Coordinates of C-alpha atoms in Angstrom, one line a residue:
Chain A
M1 CA 0.0 0.0 0.0
N2 CA 1.2 3.5 -0.8
R3 CA 2.3 5.1 2.5
G4 CA 0.8 8.4 1.3
T5 CA -2.7 6.9 1.4
L6 CA -2.3 5.6 5.0
P7 CA -3.3 8.9 6.8
I8 CA -6.4 9.1 4.5
L9 CA -7.4 5.6 5.2
A10 CA -6.9 6.1 8.9
R11 CA -9.1 9.2 8.8
L12 CA -11.8 7.3 6.9
H13 CA -11.6 4.5 9.3
S14 CA -12.1 6.9 12.3
L15 CA -15.0 8.6 10.5
Q16 CA -16.7 5.2 10.0
T17 CA -16.3 4.3 13.7
S18 CA -19.5 4.8 15.6
A19 CA -18.9 7.4 18.3
R20 CA -20.2 7.0 21.8
I21 CA -21.1 10.3 23.4
V22 CA -20.8 10.8 27.2
P23 CA -22.7 13.3 29.3
G24 CA -21.3 16.8 28.7
G25 CA -20.7 16.2 25.1
G26 CA -17.5 14.2 25.3
R27 CA -16.6 11.3 23.0
V28 CA -15.3 7.9 24.1
I29 CA -12.0 7.4 22.3
S30 CA -10.8 4.4 24.2
E31 CA -12.8 1.6 25.8
A32 CA -11.7 -0.1 29.0
T33 CA -10.7 -3.1 26.9
D34 CA -8.4 -1.0 24.6
R35 CA -4.8 -2.1 24.6
N36 CA -3.3 1.2 24.0
P37 CA -5.3 4.3 25.0
V38 CA -2.3 6.6 24.6
A39 CA -2.3 5.7 20.9
Q40 CA -5.9 6.6 20.6
M41 CA -5.2 9.9 22.3
L42 CA -2.4 10.6 19.9
R43 CA -4.5 9.8 16.9
V44 CA -7.2 12.2 18.0
M45 CA -4.6 14.9 18.3
N46 CA -3.2 14.0 14.9
E47 CA -6.6 14.5 13.3
T48 CA -6.8 18.0 14.7
M49 CA -5.8 20.5 12.1
L50 CA -7.7 23.6 13.2
A51 CA -6.8 25.0 16.6
R52 CA -8.8 23.3 19.3
S53 CA -8.7 22.8 23.0
L54 CA -8.9 19.0 23.7
R55 CA -9.7 17.9 27.2
F56 CA -8.9 14.2 27.7
V57 CA -10.7 12.8 30.7
S58 CA -10.1 9.3 32.2
A59 CA -13.0 7.5 33.7
A60 CA -10.6 7.0 36.7
G61 CA -10.6 10.8 37.3
P62 CA -7.4 12.4 35.9
S63 CA -7.8 14.9 33.0
L64 CA -5.5 16.8 30.7
T65 CA -6.3 19.8 28.6
L66 CA -4.2 20.7 25.6
D67 CA -4.3 23.3 22.9
V68 CA -3.7 21.4 19.6
A69 CA -3.4 22.7 16.1
G70 CA -1.9 21.5 12.8
R71 CA -1.1 18.1 14.2
R72 CA 1.0 19.8 17.0
V73 CA 0.5 20.0 20.7
L74 CA 0.9 23.7 21.4
R75 CA 0.6 23.8 25.2
V76 CA -0.9 22.3 28.3
T77 CA -3.7 24.4 29.7
G78 CA -5.0 22.2 32.4
A79 CA -4.2 19.1 34.4
E80 CA -6.2 17.5 37.2
G81 CA -5.2 14.5 39.2
L82 CA -1.9 14.4 37.5
M83 CA 1.5 14.9 39.1
G84 CA 4.4 16.6 37.5
A85 CA 2.5 18.9 35.2
E86 CA 3.9 22.2 36.6
T87 CA 6.6 22.8 34.0
C88 CA 4.3 22.1 31.1
L89 CA 1.6 24.2 32.5
A90 CA 3.9 27.1 33.1
T91 CA 5.2 27.3 29.6
D92 CA 3.4 29.1 26.9
V93 CA 4.8 27.0 24.1
L94 CA 5.8 23.4 24.4
E95 CA 9.4 22.7 23.3
D96 CA 11.6 19.7 22.9
E97 CA 12.6 19.8 26.6
H98 CA 9.0 19.3 27.6
K99 CA 8.4 16.1 25.7
D100 CA 9.3 13.6 28.4
E101 CA 7.1 15.3 31.0
L102 CA 4.3 15.6 28.4
I103 CA 4.5 11.9 27.6
K104 CA 4.2 11.1 31.3
L105 CA 1.1 13.2 31.5
F106 CA -0.3 11.3 28.5
Q107 CA 0.4 8.0 30.3
G108 CA -1.1 9.4 33.5
V109 CA -4.4 10.2 31.9
A110 CA -4.7 7.5 29.3
L111 CA -4.9 4.6 31.7
V112 CA -5.3 1.0 30.6
R113 CA -8.6 -0.6 31.6
E114 CA -10.3 2.8 31.9
E115 CA -12.4 4.6 29.4
L116 CA -10.9 7.7 28.0
H117 CA -13.1 10.6 26.8
V118 CA -12.3 13.7 24.8
F119 CA -14.1 17.0 25.0
S120 CA -13.3 19.5 22.2
G121 CA -13.7 23.3 22.5
P122 CA -12.2 26.6 21.2
A123 CA -8.5 26.8 21.6
G124 CA -7.2 28.7 24.6
R125 CA -4.8 31.2 23.2
G126 CA -2.6 31.7 20.2
G127 CA -3.9 28.6 18.5
E128 CA -3.4 30.1 15.0
E129 CA 0.4 29.8 15.4
V130 CA 0.8 26.2 14.1
S131 CA 4.6 26.4 13.6
I132 CA 5.2 26.0 17.3
G133 CA 4.7 23.3 19.8
L134 CA 5.5 19.6 19.6
P135 CA 4.5 17.6 16.5
V136 CA 2.2 14.7 17.4
A137 CA 4.2 12.5 15.0
L138 CA 7.3 13.1 17.1
L139 CA 5.5 12.1 20.3
A140 CA 4.1 9.1 18.5
D141 CA 7.6 8.1 17.3
L142 CA 8.9 8.3 20.9
L143 CA 6.0 6.1 22.1
L144 CA 6.4 3.7 19.1
V145 CA 2.8 4.4 18.1
D146 CA 1.6 4.1 14.5
L147 CA -0.7 7.0 13.9
N148 CA -2.0 5.6 10.7
V149 CA -3.7 2.4 11.8
T150 CA -6.4 1.6 9.3
E151 CA -8.1 -1.3 11.2
P152 CA -9.4 -1.5 14.8
D153 CA -6.7 -2.1 17.4
D154 CA -8.5 -5.2 18.7
D155 CA -8.0 -7.0 15.4
P156 CA -4.8 -9.0 16.0
V157 CA -4.3 -9.9 12.4
E158 CA -4.1 -6.3 11.2
L159 CA -2.4 -4.8 14.2
P160 CA 0.9 -3.1 13.5
E161 CA 3.8 -3.8 15.8
V162 CA 2.9 -1.3 18.5
V163 CA 4.8 -1.3 21.7
V164 CA 2.3 -0.4 24.4
P165 CA 3.9 2.2 26.8
P166 CA 3.5 0.7 30.2
T167 CA 1.3 2.6 32.7
P168 CA 2.4 2.8 36.3
A169 CA -0.3 0.3 37.2
E170 CA 0.9 -2.2 34.6
I171 CA 4.5 -1.8 35.7
A172 CA 3.4 -2.4 39.3
A173 CA 1.7 -5.5 38.2
G174 CA 4.4 -6.9 36.0
E175 CA 7.8 -5.4 36.9
T176 CA 9.7 -5.9 40.1
G177 CA 12.8 -4.4 41.6
L178 CA 13.7 -0.8 42.2
S179 CA 13.2 0.3 38.5
G180 CA 9.7 -1.1 38.7
F181 CA 9.2 0.8 41.9
A182 CA 10.3 4.0 40.3
S183 CA 8.1 3.5 37.3
A184 CA 5.1 2.6 39.5
V185 CA 5.4 5.7 41.6
G186 CA 5.1 7.6 38.3
P187 CA 5.7 11.2 37.5
A188 CA 5.6 12.2 41.2
L189 CA 9.1 10.7 41.4
V190 CA 10.8 13.7 39.7
A191 CA 14.4 12.5 40.1
W192 CA 16.0 9.2 41.0
L193 CA 18.9 7.0 40.6
I194 CA 19.8 3.4 41.4
D195 CA 23.2 2.5 42.8
G196 CA 24.5 -1.1 43.1
G197 CA 23.2 -4.4 41.8
A198 CA 22.0 -5.3 38.4
E199 CA 20.0 -2.0 38.1
A200 CA 23.0 0.2 38.9
G201 CA 23.2 3.4 36.8
R202 CA 19.5 3.8 36.0
T203 CA 18.4 7.3 36.5
D204 CA 15.7 9.7 35.5
G205 CA 14.9 13.4 36.1
P206 CA 16.7 16.7 35.8
E207 CA 20.4 16.3 35.5
E208 CA 21.3 18.7 38.3
M209 CA 19.0 16.8 40.7
V210 CA 20.3 13.4 39.7
S211 CA 23.8 14.6 40.0
H212 CA 23.2 15.9 43.5
L213 CA 21.8 12.6 44.5
Q214 CA 24.7 10.8 43.0
G215 CA 27.1 13.0 44.9
F216 CA 25.2 12.3 48.1
L217 CA 25.2 8.5 47.6
A218 CA 28.9 8.5 46.7
D219 CA 29.7 10.1 50.1
E220 CA 27.0 8.5 52.3
R221 CA 26.2 5.1 50.9
D222 CA 27.7 3.2 53.9
S223 CA 25.9 5.4 56.4
L224 CA 22.7 5.1 54.5
E225 CA 23.0 1.3 54.6
R226 CA 23.5 1.5 58.4
Q227 CA 20.4 3.7 58.7
F228 CA 18.4 1.2 56.7
D229 CA 19.8 -1.7 58.8
S230 CA 18.7 0.1 62.0
L231 CA 15.2 0.3 60.6
S232 CA 15.1 -3.3 59.3
A233 CA 14.3 -6.6 61.1
A234 CA 17.7 -7.9 59.8
P235 CA 20.7 -6.3 58.1
G236 CA 20.2 -6.2 54.4
D237 CA 16.5 -6.6 54.4
A238 CA 14.4 -4.8 51.8
I239 CA 13.2 -1.4 53.0
C240 CA 11.8 1.8 51.6
M241 CA 11.7 5.0 53.5
I242 CA 10.1 8.3 52.7
L243 CA 11.0 11.5 54.6
G244 CA 9.2 14.7 54.2
A245 CA 7.9 17.8 55.8
M246 CA 4.3 16.9 55.1
L247 CA 4.5 13.9 52.8
V248 CA 1.3 14.9 51.1
E249 CA 2.6 18.1 49.6
G250 CA 6.0 19.8 48.9
H251 CA 9.0 17.5 48.4
S252 CA 10.0 14.3 50.1
I253 CA 13.1 12.2 49.9
V254 CA 12.7 8.5 49.1
G255 CA 15.3 5.9 49.8
A256 CA 14.9 2.2 49.1
R257 CA 17.0 -0.9 49.2
I258 CA 16.4 -4.3 47.7
G259 CA 19.3 -6.6 47.9
P260 CA 22.5 -4.8 46.7
S261 CA 20.6 -2.0 45.0
I262 CA 19.7 1.3 46.5
L263 CA 17.3 3.8 45.0
L264 CA 17.5 7.4 46.1
G265 CA 15.0 10.0 44.8
V266 CA 12.9 13.0 45.2
I267 CA 9.1 12.9 45.2
E268 CA 7.1 16.1 44.4
G269 CA 3.6 16.4 45.8
D270 CA 1.8 13.6 47.4
A271 CA 4.3 10.9 48.5
T272 CA 1.7 8.7 50.2
T273 CA -0.7 7.6 47.4
A274 CA 1.4 5.7 44.9
T275 CA 4.4 4.6 47.0
L276 CA 2.8 1.8 49.1
G277 CA 1.4 0.0 46.1
A278 CA 4.6 0.5 44.2
W279 CA 6.6 -0.9 47.0
R280 CA 4.4 -4.0 47.3
A281 CA 4.8 -4.5 43.6
A282 CA 8.6 -4.1 43.8
L283 CA 8.8 -6.8 46.4
R284 CA 6.9 -9.4 44.3
Chain B
M1 CA -10.2 13.9 74.9
G2 CA -7.2 12.3 76.6
V3 CA -4.2 10.8 74.9
N4 CA -5.5 7.2 75.2
E5 CA -8.8 8.2 73.7
S6 CA -7.2 10.1 70.9
L7 CA -5.0 7.1 70.0
G8 CA -7.9 4.8 70.4
A9 CA -10.0 6.9 67.9
V10 CA -7.2 6.4 65.3
V11 CA -7.2 2.6 65.8
K12 CA -10.9 2.5 65.6
A13 CA -11.0 4.6 62.4
F14 CA -8.2 2.5 60.8
P15 CA -8.4 -1.2 61.5
Q16 CA -5.2 -1.7 59.6
A17 CA -3.4 0.3 62.2
R18 CA -2.0 -2.3 64.6
L19 CA -0.3 0.0 67.0
V20 CA -0.5 3.8 67.5
A21 CA 1.9 5.1 70.2
F22 CA 2.6 8.6 71.5
A23 CA 6.3 9.1 72.3
D24 CA 8.6 11.6 73.8
L25 CA 11.6 11.3 71.4
S26 CA 13.9 13.3 73.6
S27 CA 13.6 10.9 76.5
R28 CA 13.2 7.9 74.2
M29 CA 9.9 6.8 75.9
I30 CA 6.6 5.6 74.6
L31 CA 4.1 7.3 76.9
S32 CA 1.0 5.7 75.6
S33 CA 0.0 3.1 73.0
M34 CA -3.2 1.6 71.6
G35 CA -3.9 -1.1 69.1
P36 CA -4.4 -4.8 68.7
L37 CA -0.7 -5.6 68.4
S38 CA 0.6 -7.1 71.6
T39 CA 4.0 -5.7 72.5
T40 CA 6.7 -5.8 75.1
Q41 CA 8.4 -2.8 76.6
E42 CA 11.5 -3.7 74.6
Y43 CA 9.5 -3.7 71.5
L44 CA 8.2 -0.2 72.3
D45 CA 11.6 1.0 73.1
R46 CA 12.9 -0.2 69.8
L47 CA 10.0 1.5 68.0
C48 CA 10.9 4.7 69.7
D49 CA 14.5 4.3 68.6
Q50 CA 13.4 3.7 65.1
A51 CA 11.5 6.9 65.1
R52 CA 14.7 8.7 66.2
T53 CA 16.7 6.9 63.5
S54 CA 14.2 7.9 60.9
F55 CA 14.8 11.6 61.7
D56 CA 18.5 11.2 61.8
D57 CA 21.4 11.3 59.3
P58 CA 22.1 10.7 56.5
L59 CA 18.6 11.1 55.0
F60 CA 17.7 13.8 57.5
S61 CA 20.6 16.0 56.3
L62 CA 19.7 15.4 52.7
S63 CA 16.1 16.4 53.4
V64 CA 17.1 19.5 55.3
E65 CA 19.3 20.5 52.4
A66 CA 16.6 19.8 49.8
F67 CA 13.5 21.2 51.4
G68 CA 13.8 21.8 55.1
E69 CA 13.4 19.8 58.3
P70 CA 11.3 16.7 57.9
N71 CA 8.6 15.9 60.4
A72 CA 7.1 12.8 58.8
A73 CA 8.6 9.5 57.9
V74 CA 7.1 6.3 56.3
V75 CA 9.2 3.2 56.6
M76 CA 8.0 0.2 54.5
G77 CA 9.3 -3.3 55.0
P78 CA 8.3 -6.6 53.6
D79 CA 5.4 -7.0 56.0
T80 CA 4.5 -3.8 57.7
V81 CA 4.4 0.0 57.3
R82 CA 5.7 2.2 60.1
V83 CA 4.7 5.8 60.2
F84 CA 6.5 8.3 62.4
L85 CA 5.2 11.8 62.8
R86 CA 6.8 14.6 64.8
S87 CA 5.0 17.7 66.0
D88 CA 5.8 20.9 64.2
V89 CA 5.8 22.9 67.4
E90 CA 7.2 20.3 69.9
P91 CA 9.6 18.1 67.9
A92 CA 10.0 15.7 70.8
D93 CA 6.3 14.8 70.6
A94 CA 5.8 12.1 68.1
L95 CA 3.3 9.4 67.0
C96 CA 4.8 6.0 66.1
C97 CA 2.5 3.7 64.2
I98 CA 2.7 0.2 62.8
C99 CA 0.2 -0.6 60.1
D100 CA -0.6 -3.4 57.6
H101 CA 0.2 -2.7 54.0
G102 CA -3.5 -2.4 53.2
I103 CA -3.8 0.9 55.1
D104 CA -5.1 4.0 53.3
L105 CA -1.9 5.9 53.8
P106 CA -3.0 9.4 52.7
A107 CA -6.0 9.3 55.0
F108 CA -4.1 7.8 57.8
V109 CA -1.3 10.4 57.7
A110 CA -3.9 13.1 57.7
K111 CA -5.7 11.6 60.7
I112 CA -2.6 11.1 62.8
R113 CA -1.4 14.6 62.0
T114 CA -4.6 16.1 63.5
T115 CA -4.4 13.7 66.4
L116 CA -0.8 14.7 67.2
E117 CA -1.7 18.4 67.0
S118 CA -4.6 17.9 69.4
I119 CA -2.4 15.9 71.8
T120 CA 0.4 18.5 71.7
H121 CA -1.9 21.4 72.1
A122 CA -3.7 19.8 75.0
G123 CA -0.4 19.1 76.7

């Protein structure tokens, strides 16, 4: 098939798909059984040529509002129930440096096993400037999503090789260890690193924060092990500790040990909601 | 409401809380405790020491450097969750709690914070 026809076929396919409207005028774009709600979200954005405000709402509660035009995400104008949206919300024009945080927001709202709805309205501001923002195609590439699927996603014969980006809940269900813990805590864990063991060297977050944590661990790893041992039933036991002023807001420090690996990180916002489940999953 | 009644109200509201104890961290003493977990004095002493350790270096220094003095700690092991909360106004006053993993941690932290405030202000 000529690749040039794929976007047209994809658009025709979406037009043929019967829409289900939810109260308030929203449209269901991903069912609870859908394997890849982030892909559906990206496809909706990719079909948006004229400037529109798209509000994506998960049946689980979180919502994300974006100004979209010309197959580009111009800016984030609203985020509810999502951690780590501050930088994107604060910027008037999304740029390359925002793409990782934006993707985490997508994954936070497009949850597997939850319906995803979209509400469309007039663009917030400056929507006519379509030469700015992040191209949907770029975001789709990063997530290994094919925007031009011409058949339903639930048809295994016609499915393209799509790698489903794991949600925190999926990771919690399927991945163990400290990397799994970090992923399951989600975007609230704004910076982290793992030292020791098979997962050594894994990091995420702003470089200056990670580098500060690295420096701390380089100096204090032994004393941190002793602190963990004092709090464990036996030396070397698995342990996770969160220390904060309030725990439910502001910043908290998280330190965790499983075997020879130690994770050190910074949690922004509520450190109590996701960590317990993430820790249980990490110990499986 | 007295200290025992306040601690008892927490245990009643959160069945997954197996022990809720009020401690004086400066004298390393548990002054009162409630909950279904049967404990010895040595166990309570160790719990109080763990609260002190939680608010100690090296993580304490890292926290102070990063965002200020911490007053709350959650320590998760393979089987239980321990929550230690210090008073903002009287840092020696603390609640030391042992909970099952099934606890609603955000709600529990909020509850013990108001409980500790009421105990500290009453004292």
